[in-house]
Tab-separated table of C-alpha atoms in Angstrom:
chain	number	residue	atom	x	y	z
N	1	UNK	CA	123.803	-60.951	-77.860
N	2	UNK	CA	125.818	-58.743	-80.162
N	3	UNK	CA	127.340	-55.471	-79.087
N	4	UNK	CA	124.997	-53.734	-81.515
N	5	UNK	CA	122.041	-55.289	-80.209
N	6	UNK	CA	123.051	-54.624	-76.506
N	7	UNK	CA	123.500	-50.867	-77.512
N	8	UNK	CA	119.943	-50.742	-79.069
N	9	UNK	CA	118.454	-52.514	-76.102
N	10	UNK	CA	120.201	-50.127	-73.709
N	11	UNK	CA	118.983	-47.087	-75.779
N	12	UNK	CA	115.328	-48.172	-75.682
N	13	UNK	CA	115.492	-48.887	-71.943
N	14	UNK	CA	117.061	-45.436	-71.478
N	15	UNK	CA	114.285	-43.776	-73.709
N	16	UNK	CA	111.324	-45.729	-71.975
N	17	UNK	CA	112.861	-44.413	-68.509
N	18	UNK	CA	112.979	-41.003	-69.605
N	19	UNK	CA	109.331	-41.127	-70.825
N	20	UNK	CA	108.327	-42.591	-67.663
N	21	UNK	CA	110.015	-39.761	-65.723
N	22	UNK	CA	108.109	-37.127	-67.721
N	23	UNK	CA	104.798	-38.755	-67.372
N	24	UNK	CA	105.327	-39.145	-63.490
N	25	UNK	CA	106.264	-35.395	-63.450
N	26	UNK	CA	103.133	-34.529	-65.145
N	27	UNK	CA	100.956	-36.561	-62.927
N	28	UNK	CA	102.432	-35.574	-59.793
N	29	UNK	CA	99.635	-33.518	-57.676
N	30	UNK	CA	100.484	-29.955	-57.199
N	31	UNK	CA	103.497	-30.001	-59.442
N	32	UNK	CA	104.409	-26.902	-61.303
N	33	UNK	CA	103.080	-28.357	-64.725
N	34	UNK	CA	99.701	-28.337	-62.977
N	35	UNK	CA	99.801	-24.709	-62.405
N	36	UNK	CA	97.517	-22.407	-64.497
N	37	UNK	CA	98.697	-18.649	-65.081
N	38	UNK	CA	100.761	-18.706	-62.053
N	39	UNK	CA	98.297	-20.624	-59.693
N	40	UNK	CA	99.403	-24.039	-58.310
N	41	UNK	CA	96.800	-26.405	-56.743
N	42	UNK	CA	97.382	-29.327	-54.558
N	43	UNK	CA	95.499	-32.711	-55.386
N	44	UNK	CA	95.091	-31.647	-58.931
N	45	UNK	CA	95.303	-33.633	-62.037
N	46	UNK	CA	96.751	-33.300	-65.509
N	47	UNK	CA	94.388	-34.265	-68.178
N	48	UNK	CA	96.058	-33.957	-71.436
N	49	UNK	CA	95.106	-32.695	-74.736
N	50	UNK	CA	95.624	-35.674	-76.758
N	51	UNK	CA	93.633	-39.122	-76.552
N	52	UNK	CA	90.292	-40.231	-75.244
N	53	UNK	CA	89.954	-39.341	-71.306
N	54	UNK	CA	87.942	-41.578	-69.444
N	55	UNK	CA	86.417	-40.375	-66.181
N	56	UNK	CA	85.357	-42.193	-62.785
N	57	UNK	CA	82.020	-43.797	-62.818
N	58	UNK	CA	79.808	-42.921	-59.846
N	59	UNK	CA	76.392	-42.021	-59.024
N	60	UNK	CA	74.382	-38.916	-57.959
N	61	UNK	CA	71.453	-39.474	-55.423
N	62	UNK	CA	67.951	-38.254	-55.062
N	63	UNK	CA	67.816	-36.775	-51.735
N	64	UNK	CA	64.311	-34.935	-51.657
N	65	UNK	CA	61.269	-34.182	-53.674
N	66	UNK	CA	60.132	-30.585	-53.085
N	67	UNK	CA	56.905	-28.962	-53.644
N	68	UNK	CA	57.626	-25.383	-54.812
N	69	UNK	CA	54.167	-24.256	-53.656
N	70	UNK	CA	54.913	-24.994	-49.985
N	71	UNK	CA	58.289	-23.102	-49.940
N	72	UNK	CA	58.687	-19.773	-48.233
N	73	UNK	CA	58.626	-16.657	-50.584
N	74	UNK	CA	61.952	-15.402	-51.944
N	75	UNK	CA	63.807	-12.968	-49.711
N	76	UNK	CA	64.012	-9.621	-51.473
N	77	UNK	CA	66.127	-6.818	-49.864
N	78	UNK	CA	69.416	-5.139	-49.915
N	79	UNK	CA	72.416	-7.452	-50.721
N	80	UNK	CA	73.857	-9.019	-47.716
N	81	UNK	CA	77.356	-10.069	-48.989
N	82	UNK	CA	79.916	-8.766	-51.319
N	83	UNK	CA	81.990	-11.503	-52.993
N	84	UNK	CA	85.708	-11.213	-52.486
N	85	UNK	CA	88.042	-10.657	-55.298
N	86	UNK	CA	89.160	-14.012	-56.667
N	87	UNK	CA	91.492	-13.140	-59.591
N	88	UNK	CA	93.532	-10.279	-60.633
N	89	UNK	CA	93.091	-10.120	-64.228
N	90	UNK	CA	95.709	-8.142	-66.359
N	91	UNK	CA	94.450	-5.934	-69.239
N	92	UNK	CA	96.693	-5.994	-72.265
N	93	UNK	CA	96.442	-4.079	-75.511
N	94	UNK	CA	93.199	-3.908	-77.130
N	95	UNK	CA	92.001	-5.700	-80.210
N	96	UNK	CA	91.786	-3.407	-83.013
N	97	UNK	CA	90.843	-5.689	-85.966
N	98	UNK	CA	87.935	-7.919	-86.345
N	99	UNK	CA	85.717	-5.417	-84.310
N	100	UNK	CA	81.922	-4.840	-84.865
N	101	UNK	CA	80.534	-1.667	-83.427
N	102	UNK	CA	76.801	-1.949	-82.237
N	103	UNK	CA	74.646	0.410	-83.976
N	104	UNK	CA	71.735	1.888	-81.968
N	105	UNK	CA	68.992	2.984	-84.004
N	106	UNK	CA	66.125	4.900	-82.595
N	107	UNK	CA	62.688	3.807	-83.450
N	108	UNK	CA	64.098	0.491	-85.001
N	109	UNK	CA	61.386	-2.071	-85.268
N	110	UNK	CA	63.762	-5.095	-85.716
N	111	UNK	CA	64.175	-7.538	-88.547
N	112	UNK	CA	61.401	-8.490	-91.157
N	113	UNK	CA	61.040	-12.005	-89.044
N	114	UNK	CA	60.536	-9.998	-85.920
N	115	UNK	CA	56.925	-8.942	-86.452
N	116	UNK	CA	54.289	-8.219	-83.670
N	117	UNK	CA	52.303	-11.108	-84.778
N	118	UNK	CA	55.185	-13.485	-83.799
N	119	UNK	CA	56.584	-11.618	-81.007
N	120	UNK	CA	54.555	-11.445	-77.725
N	121	UNK	CA	55.329	-7.820	-76.443
N	122	UNK	CA	55.025	-8.058	-72.722
N	123	UNK	CA	57.165	-6.216	-70.266
N	124	UNK	CA	57.359	-7.725	-66.655
N	125	UNK	CA	59.415	-6.554	-63.729
N	126	UNK	CA	61.924	-9.203	-62.670
N	127	UNK	CA	63.520	-9.976	-59.381
N	128	UNK	CA	65.280	-7.353	-57.277
N	129	UNK	CA	68.762	-8.236	-56.174
N	130	UNK	CA	68.962	-10.446	-53.010
N	131	UNK	CA	72.109	-12.104	-51.567
N	132	UNK	CA	75.554	-11.207	-52.895
N	133	UNK	CA	77.131	-8.665	-54.984
N	134	UNK	CA	77.296	-9.141	-57.956
N	135	UNK	CA	73.925	-10.855	-58.711
N	136	UNK	CA	73.687	-14.129	-60.525
N	137	UNK	CA	70.832	-13.685	-62.900
N	138	UNK	CA	69.305	-16.648	-64.857
N	139	UNK	CA	66.328	-17.199	-67.131
N	140	UNK	CA	64.680	-19.887	-68.693
N	141	UNK	CA	61.513	-20.270	-70.851
N	142	UNK	CA	59.135	-23.073	-71.835
N	143	UNK	CA	56.026	-23.009	-73.715
N	144	UNK	CA	54.079	-22.324	-70.641
N	145	UNK	CA	56.343	-20.711	-67.859
N	146	UNK	CA	59.234	-18.001	-67.623
N	147	UNK	CA	61.491	-18.921	-64.691
N	148	UNK	CA	63.916	-16.229	-63.286
N	149	UNK	CA	66.686	-17.201	-60.697
N	150	UNK	CA	68.651	-14.456	-58.995
N	151	UNK	CA	70.976	-15.564	-56.092
N	152	UNK	CA	68.858	-17.100	-53.668
N	153	UNK	CA	65.511	-15.899	-55.099
N	154	UNK	CA	63.068	-17.846	-57.757
N	155	UNK	CA	60.276	-16.158	-59.640
N	156	UNK	CA	57.893	-18.101	-61.988
N	157	UNK	CA	55.618	-16.053	-64.572
N	158	UNK	CA	53.524	-16.796	-67.236
N	159	UNK	CA	53.887	-15.730	-70.864
N	160	UNK	CA	51.394	-12.679	-70.165
N	161	UNK	CA	54.132	-11.467	-67.494
N	162	UNK	CA	51.767	-12.391	-64.502
N	163	UNK	CA	53.907	-13.704	-61.622
N	164	UNK	CA	52.563	-17.127	-60.368
N	165	UNK	CA	54.989	-17.732	-57.623
N	166	UNK	CA	58.369	-16.799	-55.984
N	167	UNK	CA	60.100	-18.912	-53.519
N	168	UNK	CA	63.416	-19.348	-51.783
N	169	UNK	CA	66.199	-21.290	-53.717
N	170	UNK	CA	67.997	-22.207	-50.389
N	171	UNK	CA	64.962	-23.878	-49.027
N	172	UNK	CA	64.343	-25.656	-52.399
N	173	UNK	CA	67.947	-26.966	-52.859
N	174	UNK	CA	69.094	-27.564	-49.124
N	175	UNK	CA	65.897	-27.084	-47.114
N	176	UNK	CA	67.627	-23.787	-45.537
N	177	UNK	CA	66.207	-20.515	-46.292
N	178	UNK	CA	68.680	-17.896	-47.722
N	179	UNK	CA	71.543	-20.520	-47.882
N	180	UNK	CA	73.320	-21.139	-51.258
N	181	UNK	CA	74.126	-19.194	-54.402
N	182	UNK	CA	75.214	-19.344	-58.150
N	183	UNK	CA	71.963	-20.755	-59.675
N	184	UNK	CA	71.781	-22.087	-63.370
N	185	UNK	CA	68.622	-23.123	-65.035
N	186	UNK	CA	68.151	-24.442	-68.393
N	187	UNK	CA	64.740	-25.363	-70.160
N	188	UNK	CA	65.254	-28.604	-72.350
N	189	UNK	CA	62.494	-28.828	-74.991
N	190	UNK	CA	63.333	-32.326	-76.035
N	191	UNK	CA	62.201	-33.438	-72.523
N	192	UNK	CA	59.922	-30.944	-71.659
N	193	UNK	CA	61.982	-30.295	-68.303
N	194	UNK	CA	63.698	-27.641	-66.475
N	195	UNK	CA	66.987	-28.432	-65.142
N	196	UNK	CA	68.940	-26.236	-62.608
N	197	UNK	CA	72.176	-26.436	-60.679
N	198	UNK	CA	73.197	-24.697	-57.454
N	199	UNK	CA	75.852	-24.292	-54.743
N	200	UNK	CA	74.036	-25.698	-51.852
N	201	UNK	CA	74.790	-26.305	-48.266
N	202	UNK	CA	77.028	-22.859	-48.490
N	203	UNK	CA	77.054	-20.250	-45.656
N	204	UNK	CA	78.449	-17.115	-47.666
N	205	UNK	CA	81.905	-17.480	-46.082
N	206	UNK	CA	83.450	-18.234	-49.430
N	207	UNK	CA	85.818	-21.041	-48.352
N	208	UNK	CA	83.248	-23.995	-48.115
N	209	UNK	CA	81.907	-26.568	-47.215
N	210	UNK	CA	79.709	-26.820	-50.035
N	211	UNK	CA	77.777	-29.105	-52.483
N	212	UNK	CA	76.770	-29.083	-56.054
N	213	UNK	CA	73.193	-29.790	-56.384
N	214	UNK	CA	70.933	-30.623	-59.442
N	215	UNK	CA	67.199	-30.237	-59.630
N	216	UNK	CA	64.651	-31.131	-62.289
N	217	UNK	CA	60.956	-30.510	-62.986
N	218	UNK	CA	58.342	-30.274	-65.689
N	219	UNK	CA	56.494	-27.575	-63.548
N	220	UNK	CA	58.531	-25.157	-61.624
N	221	UNK	CA	55.417	-24.057	-59.400
N	222	UNK	CA	55.063	-27.833	-58.559
N	223	UNK	CA	57.315	-30.831	-57.407
N	224	UNK	CA	61.160	-30.584	-57.842
N	225	UNK	CA	63.519	-33.648	-57.850
N	226	UNK	CA	66.728	-32.685	-55.990
N	227	UNK	CA	70.135	-34.374	-56.394
N	228	UNK	CA	73.318	-34.325	-54.544
N	229	UNK	CA	76.019	-34.247	-56.966
N	230	UNK	CA	79.041	-33.881	-54.765
N	231	UNK	CA	79.920	-32.721	-51.332
N	232	UNK	CA	83.298	-31.190	-50.384
N	233	UNK	CA	84.896	-29.266	-47.400
N	234	UNK	CA	85.876	-26.473	-50.051
N	235	UNK	CA	84.048	-23.924	-51.860
N	236	UNK	CA	82.847	-25.557	-55.126
N	237	UNK	CA	82.153	-22.544	-57.226
N	238	UNK	CA	80.204	-21.238	-60.305
N	239	UNK	CA	78.508	-24.384	-61.423
N	240	UNK	CA	77.817	-24.222	-65.316
N	241	UNK	CA	75.062	-26.590	-66.711
N	242	UNK	CA	74.433	-27.867	-70.301
N	243	UNK	CA	71.788	-30.253	-71.644
N	244	UNK	CA	72.431	-32.709	-74.611
N	245	UNK	CA	70.150	-35.554	-76.181
N	246	UNK	CA	71.461	-38.204	-73.641
N	247	UNK	CA	73.483	-36.471	-71.083
N	248	UNK	CA	73.791	-33.528	-68.362
N	249	UNK	CA	77.024	-31.838	-67.985
N	250	UNK	CA	78.015	-29.864	-65.032
N	251	UNK	CA	81.440	-28.117	-64.547
N	252	UNK	CA	82.358	-25.960	-61.593
N	253	UNK	CA	85.489	-24.300	-59.968
N	254	UNK	CA	87.115	-25.508	-56.863
N	255	UNK	CA	88.458	-23.100	-54.264
N	256	UNK	CA	86.772	-20.326	-55.816
N	257	UNK	CA	86.689	-19.356	-59.408
N	258	UNK	CA	90.296	-19.819	-60.141
N	259	UNK	CA	90.032	-23.670	-60.021
N	260	UNK	CA	91.228	-26.451	-60.349
N	261	UNK	CA	88.035	-27.387	-62.585
N	262	UNK	CA	85.644	-30.356	-61.931
N	263	UNK	CA	83.255	-31.689	-64.426
N	264	UNK	CA	80.641	-34.586	-64.370
N	265	UNK	CA	78.456	-36.001	-67.255
N	266	UNK	CA	75.217	-37.527	-65.871
N	267	UNK	CA	72.752	-40.018	-67.533
N	268	UNK	CA	70.101	-37.843	-68.635
N	269	UNK	CA	67.168	-40.604	-68.823
N	270	UNK	CA	67.792	-41.519	-65.166
N	271	UNK	CA	67.394	-37.805	-64.002
N	272	UNK	CA	64.238	-37.379	-66.059
N	273	UNK	CA	62.802	-40.691	-64.723
N	274	UNK	CA	63.754	-39.243	-61.218
N	275	UNK	CA	65.458	-42.360	-60.426
N	276	UNK	CA	66.799	-42.677	-56.794
N	277	UNK	CA	70.436	-43.423	-57.990
N	278	UNK	CA	71.920	-42.033	-61.388
N	279	UNK	CA	75.044	-42.923	-63.212
N	280	UNK	CA	77.604	-40.195	-63.511
N	281	UNK	CA	81.048	-39.984	-64.724
N	282	UNK	CA	83.497	-37.487	-62.987
N	283	UNK	CA	86.609	-35.745	-64.370
N	284	UNK	CA	89.071	-33.812	-62.504
N	285	UNK	CA	90.336	-31.794	-60.453
N	286	UNK	CA	92.074	-30.452	-63.593
N	287	UNK	CA	94.348	-27.487	-63.339
N	288	UNK	CA	94.783	-27.239	-67.155
N	289	UNK	CA	91.346	-25.952	-68.291
N	290	UNK	CA	89.775	-22.736	-66.883
N	291	UNK	CA	86.037	-22.372	-66.447
N	292	UNK	CA	84.905	-25.173	-68.824
N	293	UNK	CA	81.403	-24.082	-70.036
N	294	UNK	CA	79.036	-26.764	-71.179
N	295	UNK	CA	76.830	-25.866	-74.143
N	296	UNK	CA	73.095	-25.706	-74.015
N	297	UNK	CA	72.342	-28.067	-77.220
N	298	UNK	CA	69.270	-27.226	-79.194
N	299	UNK	CA	69.249	-30.210	-81.659
N	300	UNK	CA	69.702	-33.905	-80.992
N	301	UNK	CA	73.296	-35.129	-80.871
N	302	UNK	CA	74.929	-38.115	-78.956
N	303	UNK	CA	77.846	-36.057	-78.287
N	304	UNK	CA	77.709	-33.268	-75.611
N	305	UNK	CA	80.001	-30.342	-76.253
N	306	UNK	CA	81.833	-27.788	-73.910
N	307	UNK	CA	84.273	-25.060	-74.468
N	308	UNK	CA	87.183	-23.290	-72.161
N	309	UNK	CA	89.544	-20.403	-72.807
N	310	UNK	CA	92.544	-19.928	-70.571
N	311	UNK	CA	93.505	-16.461	-69.597
N	312	UNK	CA	95.146	-14.331	-72.181
N	313	UNK	CA	95.447	-17.061	-74.605
N	314	UNK	CA	94.848	-17.520	-78.512
N	315	UNK	CA	93.176	-20.891	-78.116
N	316	UNK	CA	89.615	-22.293	-77.355
N	317	UNK	CA	89.394	-25.971	-76.335
N	318	UNK	CA	86.391	-27.773	-77.592
N	319	UNK	CA	85.709	-30.827	-75.532
N	320	UNK	CA	83.458	-33.521	-77.187
N	321	UNK	CA	81.892	-35.953	-74.416
N	322	UNK	CA	80.612	-39.299	-75.733
N	323	UNK	CA	79.024	-42.444	-74.191
N	324	UNK	CA	76.315	-42.565	-71.541
N	325	UNK	CA	77.169	-43.179	-67.863
N	326	UNK	CA	75.807	-46.452	-66.748
N	327	UNK	CA	75.231	-47.480	-70.434
N	328	UNK	CA	78.621	-47.086	-72.372
N	329	UNK	CA	82.064	-45.896	-71.653
N	330	UNK	CA	81.982	-42.030	-71.066
N	331	UNK	CA	84.905	-39.841	-71.661
N	332	UNK	CA	86.026	-36.966	-73.981
N	333	UNK	CA	88.321	-35.802	-76.558
N	334	UNK	CA	89.722	-32.196	-77.199
N	335	UNK	CA	90.293	-30.295	-80.299
N	336	UNK	CA	91.945	-26.972	-79.905
N	337	UNK	CA	91.087	-24.180	-82.258
N	338	UNK	CA	93.038	-20.838	-82.685
N	339	UNK	CA	91.665	-17.456	-82.125
N	340	UNK	CA	92.958	-13.983	-81.704
N	341	UNK	CA	94.452	-13.419	-78.499
N	342	UNK	CA	92.312	-12.188	-75.660
N	343	UNK	CA	92.873	-9.883	-72.578
N	344	UNK	CA	90.973	-9.022	-69.437
N	345	UNK	CA	88.565	-6.002	-70.123
N	346	UNK	CA	89.122	-2.613	-68.313
N	347	UNK	CA	86.574	-1.628	-65.656
N	348	UNK	CA	83.331	-0.261	-67.203
N	349	UNK	CA	82.588	3.408	-66.914
N	350	UNK	CA	79.200	4.742	-65.889
N	351	UNK	CA	77.790	8.045	-66.465
N	352	UNK	CA	78.376	10.770	-63.619
N	353	UNK	CA	75.701	11.238	-61.004
N	354	UNK	CA	74.781	14.647	-59.547
N	355	UNK	CA	78.015	16.144	-60.864
N	356	UNK	CA	80.329	13.341	-59.278
N	357	UNK	CA	81.794	10.503	-61.001
N	358	UNK	CA	80.054	7.246	-60.699
N	359	UNK	CA	81.985	4.078	-59.478
N	360	UNK	CA	83.159	1.686	-62.170
N	361	UNK	CA	81.725	-1.856	-62.782
N	362	UNK	CA	83.935	-4.728	-62.414
N	363	UNK	CA	84.088	-6.455	-65.886
N	364	UNK	CA	85.811	-9.788	-64.664
N	365	UNK	CA	88.272	-11.526	-66.890
N	366	UNK	CA	88.495	-13.043	-70.433
N	367	UNK	CA	87.282	-16.614	-69.669
N	368	UNK	CA	84.420	-17.824	-71.366
N	369	UNK	CA	80.894	-16.999	-70.007
N	370	UNK	CA	78.185	-18.906	-71.962
N	371	UNK	CA	77.964	-21.568	-74.835
N	372	UNK	CA	75.237	-22.863	-77.191
N	373	UNK	CA	75.305	-25.569	-79.913
N	374	UNK	CA	72.963	-26.129	-82.719
N	375	UNK	CA	73.311	-28.592	-85.722
N	376	UNK	CA	77.145	-28.590	-85.907
N	377	UNK	CA	77.582	-24.726	-84.945
N	378	UNK	CA	78.925	-24.041	-81.361
N	379	UNK	CA	78.892	-20.402	-80.448
N	380	UNK	CA	80.489	-19.445	-77.196
N	381	UNK	CA	81.318	-15.834	-75.636
N	382	UNK	CA	83.428	-14.069	-73.136
N	383	UNK	CA	84.763	-10.529	-72.107
N	384	UNK	CA	87.607	-8.729	-73.879
N	385	UNK	CA	89.204	-5.618	-74.409
N	386	UNK	CA	89.057	-4.045	-77.955
N	387	UNK	CA	88.919	-0.368	-79.466
N	388	UNK	CA	86.739	0.350	-82.619
N	389	UNK	CA	88.455	2.463	-85.214
N	390	UNK	CA	86.328	5.544	-84.549
N	391	UNK	CA	86.641	5.210	-80.581
N	392	UNK	CA	89.032	7.187	-78.588
N	393	UNK	CA	89.872	4.718	-75.924
N	394	UNK	CA	89.823	0.952	-75.116
N	395	UNK	CA	86.673	-0.657	-73.888
N	396	UNK	CA	85.023	-3.594	-72.274
N	397	UNK	CA	83.828	-5.936	-75.418
N	398	UNK	CA	82.069	-9.166	-76.000
N	399	UNK	CA	84.339	-11.725	-77.657
N	400	UNK	CA	82.080	-14.037	-79.601
N	401	UNK	CA	83.358	-17.269	-81.070
N	402	UNK	CA	81.715	-19.512	-83.740
N	403	UNK	CA	83.239	-23.253	-84.236
N	404	UNK	CA	82.055	-25.829	-86.446
N	405	UNK	CA	82.370	-28.916	-84.436
N	406	UNK	CA	82.065	-31.451	-87.266
N	407	UNK	CA	85.188	-29.978	-88.933
N	408	UNK	CA	86.807	-28.652	-85.731
N	409	UNK	CA	87.341	-25.361	-87.426
N	410	UNK	CA	86.763	-21.813	-86.714
N	411	UNK	CA	83.969	-19.962	-88.623
N	412	UNK	CA	83.796	-16.577	-86.745
N	413	UNK	CA	85.939	-14.760	-84.133
N	414	UNK	CA	84.914	-11.218	-83.523
N	415	UNK	CA	84.814	-8.430	-80.854
N	416	UNK	CA	81.550	-6.541	-80.461
N	417	UNK	CA	81.856	-3.121	-78.898
N	418	UNK	CA	80.003	0.159	-78.453
N	419	UNK	CA	81.513	3.294	-79.394
N	420	UNK	CA	81.597	5.449	-76.339
N	421	UNK	CA	80.480	2.757	-74.003
N	422	UNK	CA	81.201	-0.617	-72.504
N	423	UNK	CA	79.697	-4.130	-72.886
N	424	UNK	CA	80.416	-6.990	-70.934
N	425	UNK	CA	79.079	-10.645	-69.533
N	426	UNK	CA	77.613	-12.029	-72.937
N	427	UNK	CA	74.835	-14.847	-72.594
N	428	UNK	CA	74.659	-16.536	-76.203
N	429	UNK	CA	71.413	-17.972	-77.907
N	430	UNK	CA	70.594	-19.067	-81.419
N	431	UNK	CA	67.157	-18.937	-83.056
N	432	UNK	CA	65.620	-21.808	-85.243
N	433	UNK	CA	67.326	-20.065	-88.358
N	434	UNK	CA	70.793	-20.164	-86.497
N	435	UNK	CA	70.679	-16.451	-86.130
N	436	UNK	CA	72.828	-15.600	-83.143
């Protein structure tokens, strides 16, 4: 072997050794590279931005069929728990460009499409807060039912506003009244099913153990099928739920809402059929992505989408999940889209009461809160800080982002504010015309 060839071989071996060391460093559990915004997590996994990421194939198990008509009624009363502070968000300078102010019009009757003939004008009382502060409020509507979840309570109404049933969610998901929290519920028109996620087997001590549960029904006053997704000795917090053509996606935060993150893709057909064991692909724990939010998908697509946005960053990551667990290889790719930088909003001010100042409202941080997808348009939203040109101070605002998933490009990135007031915790939805 010539001297030049030996030199090239040595250089190649050295380069391979350096690359191997870098890869090993990135994959070391609990390494500083695994930290997110100053947090470091043990046993967490770095899942890179580039390439196709395969998960671990497992199964979720059907654990019980529950007749909602036989459950105890929802417990309504003063809140029993106050959730501890889990993050200490930092509020930076407000966004001052790309800000839209809400216009409050007295006596406004709505857009021409919102006519009385097409909008059922019914007002019905919702559930009173029960369980923890702040309450976790959820709503899903089918052609027949309106279903509201608040903490551990469920209420089912018809479209006339008549209450058909109330029941305890702890009894539904885990068989123990008053147990659990953080419900999510989605109605899927393609299957005609309600899907719900919940933290079950959870005793309000905010450090575990806990289980992530999934429930499915076509009649929320009748039988629900309950699946055990994952049990752990830690708090698996704030589950998020998305439904697509052939997949259900659930994401949650380990150790409270700071993470690391875990997410699972479940075969939808098996859940709809209420099979005893359903294939599912698990990802994480992942310390590089904060609060992954699966999209509620309103039109057919073989791809399930989710989005995330790390604290005080100027990127939104779009995760595209392909494959069907138990049928084909399931994994995801990521596309990052640049947006204007966000920051945690200030506390929201309330009007004074009885001549005294009212307490402010905790507005959380600038992670994404909600996502919806329709025919190539992904809309997502979270909290932000902004100031409109005619306002005198910074406000809690709604950051609204529209991404075209076919082109992986940004279509809209705006803040919505109310001059003289605060808005927070957005939930997004689209109608059949793609109106936001």
